[in-house]
């Protein structure tokens, strides 16, 4: 199940990136001067630039082994583990003429 959770987190990050939001991926570490980094990104600088602004920060541990909850779609009745029912999403896209 860890692979499904990892894929869902990366899909969420991909959606945020497509919306041109800041996405940081990597190992969290603190440098000798006390600055926090995520991968090659300076988290301290990011937070300083956005001081006094309202933010939403989503943190996801890629090695999280908790099981992903299976949900049942209220429209078609299928079970799914993603953010939305992939069958209904594909049909919405098809019916709206986007694919």
mmCIF file with all atom_site columns, C-alpha atoms in Angstrom, residues 9-57:
data_model
loop_
_atom_site.group_PDB
_atom_site.id
_atom_site.type_symbol
_atom_site.label_atom_id
_atom_site.label_alt_id
_atom_site.label_comp_id
_atom_site.label_asym_id
_atom_site.label_entity_id
_atom_site.label_seq_id
_atom_site.pdbx_PDB_ins_code
_atom_site.Cartn_x
_atom_site.Cartn_y
_atom_site.Cartn_z
_atom_site.occupancy
_atom_site.B_iso_or_equiv
_atom_site.pdbx_formal_charge
_atom_site.auth_seq_id
_atom_site.auth_comp_id
_atom_site.auth_asym_id
_atom_site.auth_atom_id
_atom_site.pdbx_PDB_model_num
ATOM 1  C CA . UNK A 1 9  ? 1.369  12.246 -2.853  1.00 0.00 ? 9  UNK A CA 1
ATOM 2  C CA . UNK A 1 10 ? 3.384  12.688 -6.048  1.00 0.00 ? 10 UNK A CA 1
ATOM 3  C CA . UNK A 1 11 ? 0.168  13.195 -8.029  1.00 0.00 ? 11 UNK A CA 1
ATOM 4  C CA . UNK A 1 12 ? -0.862 15.913 -5.572  1.00 0.00 ? 12 UNK A CA 1
ATOM 5  C CA . UNK A 1 13 ? 2.559  17.550 -5.971  1.00 0.00 ? 13 UNK A CA 1
ATOM 6  C CA . UNK A 1 14 ? 2.241  17.332 -9.753  1.00 0.00 ? 14 UNK A CA 1
ATOM 7  C CA . UNK A 1 15 ? -1.174 19.014 -9.654  1.00 0.00 ? 15 UNK A CA 1
ATOM 8  C CA . UNK A 1 16 ? 0.268  21.816 -7.494  1.00 0.00 ? 16 UNK A CA 1
ATOM 9  C CA . UNK A 1 17 ? 3.186  22.236 -9.910  1.00 0.00 ? 17 UNK A CA 1
ATOM 10 C CA . UNK A 1 18 ? 0.773  22.465 -12.869 1.00 0.00 ? 18 UNK A CA 1
ATOM 11 C CA . UNK A 1 19 ? -1.003 25.293 -11.002 1.00 0.00 ? 19 UNK A CA 1
ATOM 12 C CA . UNK A 1 20 ? 2.399  27.046 -10.864 1.00 0.00 ? 20 UNK A CA 1
ATOM 13 C CA . UNK A 1 21 ? 2.605  26.683 -7.082  1.00 0.00 ? 21 UNK A CA 1
ATOM 14 C CA . UNK A 1 22 ? 5.872  26.189 -5.214  1.00 0.00 ? 22 UNK A CA 1
ATOM 15 C CA . UNK A 1 23 ? 6.635  22.494 -4.860  1.00 0.00 ? 23 UNK A CA 1
ATOM 16 C CA . UNK A 1 24 ? 9.631  21.212 -2.924  1.00 0.00 ? 24 UNK A CA 1
ATOM 17 C CA . UNK A 1 25 ? 10.708 17.597 -2.903  1.00 0.00 ? 25 UNK A CA 1
ATOM 18 C CA . UNK A 1 26 ? 13.672 16.045 -1.138  1.00 0.00 ? 26 UNK A CA 1
ATOM 19 C CA . UNK A 1 27 ? 15.222 15.248 2.188   1.00 0.00 ? 27 UNK A CA 1
ATOM 20 C CA . UNK A 1 28 ? 14.692 17.742 5.014   1.00 0.00 ? 28 UNK A CA 1
ATOM 21 C CA . UNK A 1 29 ? 17.923 18.918 6.593   1.00 0.00 ? 29 UNK A CA 1
ATOM 22 C CA . UNK A 1 30 ? 19.216 21.807 8.645   1.00 0.00 ? 30 UNK A CA 1
ATOM 23 C CA . UNK A 1 31 ? 22.500 23.404 7.608   1.00 0.00 ? 31 UNK A CA 1
ATOM 24 C CA . UNK A 1 32 ? 25.217 24.427 10.037  1.00 0.00 ? 32 UNK A CA 1
ATOM 25 C CA . UNK A 1 33 ? 23.978 28.041 9.940   1.00 0.00 ? 33 UNK A CA 1
ATOM 26 C CA . UNK A 1 34 ? 20.518 26.924 11.120  1.00 0.00 ? 34 UNK A CA 1
ATOM 27 C CA . UNK A 1 35 ? 18.727 27.252 7.751   1.00 0.00 ? 35 UNK A CA 1
ATOM 28 C CA . UNK A 1 36 ? 16.242 24.558 6.762   1.00 0.00 ? 36 UNK A CA 1
ATOM 29 C CA . UNK A 1 37 ? 16.405 22.919 3.315   1.00 0.00 ? 37 UNK A CA 1
ATOM 30 C CA . UNK A 1 38 ? 14.189 20.484 1.441   1.00 0.00 ? 38 UNK A CA 1
ATOM 31 C CA . UNK A 1 39 ? 16.294 18.865 -1.233  1.00 0.00 ? 39 UNK A CA 1
ATOM 32 C CA . UNK A 1 40 ? 18.041 21.760 -2.973  1.00 0.00 ? 40 UNK A CA 1
ATOM 33 C CA . UNK A 1 41 ? 15.420 24.305 -1.879  1.00 0.00 ? 41 UNK A CA 1
ATOM 34 C CA . UNK A 1 42 ? 16.039 26.780 0.912   1.00 0.00 ? 42 UNK A CA 1
ATOM 35 C CA . UNK A 1 43 ? 12.869 26.497 2.995   1.00 0.00 ? 43 UNK A CA 1
ATOM 36 C CA . UNK A 1 44 ? 13.983 29.268 5.338   1.00 0.00 ? 44 UNK A CA 1
ATOM 37 C CA . UNK A 1 45 ? 14.238 31.767 2.445   1.00 0.00 ? 45 UNK A CA 1
ATOM 38 C CA . UNK A 1 46 ? 10.852 30.685 1.127   1.00 0.00 ? 46 UNK A CA 1
ATOM 39 C CA . UNK A 1 47 ? 9.204  31.248 4.504   1.00 0.00 ? 47 UNK A CA 1
ATOM 40 C CA . UNK A 1 48 ? 10.964 34.597 4.959   1.00 0.00 ? 48 UNK A CA 1
ATOM 41 C CA . UNK A 1 49 ? 9.663  35.773 1.543   1.00 0.00 ? 49 UNK A CA 1
ATOM 42 C CA . UNK A 1 50 ? 6.121  34.853 2.519   1.00 0.00 ? 50 UNK A CA 1
ATOM 43 C CA . UNK A 1 51 ? 6.142  36.193 6.060   1.00 0.00 ? 51 UNK A CA 1
ATOM 44 C CA . UNK A 1 52 ? 2.740  37.558 7.136   1.00 0.00 ? 52 UNK A CA 1
ATOM 45 C CA . UNK A 1 53 ? 1.008  35.845 4.176   1.00 0.00 ? 53 UNK A CA 1
ATOM 46 C CA . UNK A 1 54 ? -1.613 33.144 4.566   1.00 0.00 ? 54 UNK A CA 1
ATOM 47 C CA . UNK A 1 55 ? -0.241 29.836 3.248   1.00 0.00 ? 55 UNK A CA 1
ATOM 48 C CA . UNK A 1 56 ? -1.267 26.223 3.018   1.00 0.00 ? 56 UNK A CA 1
ATOM 49 C CA . UNK A 1 57 ? 1.608  23.790 3.434   1.00 0.00 ? 57 UNK A CA 1
#
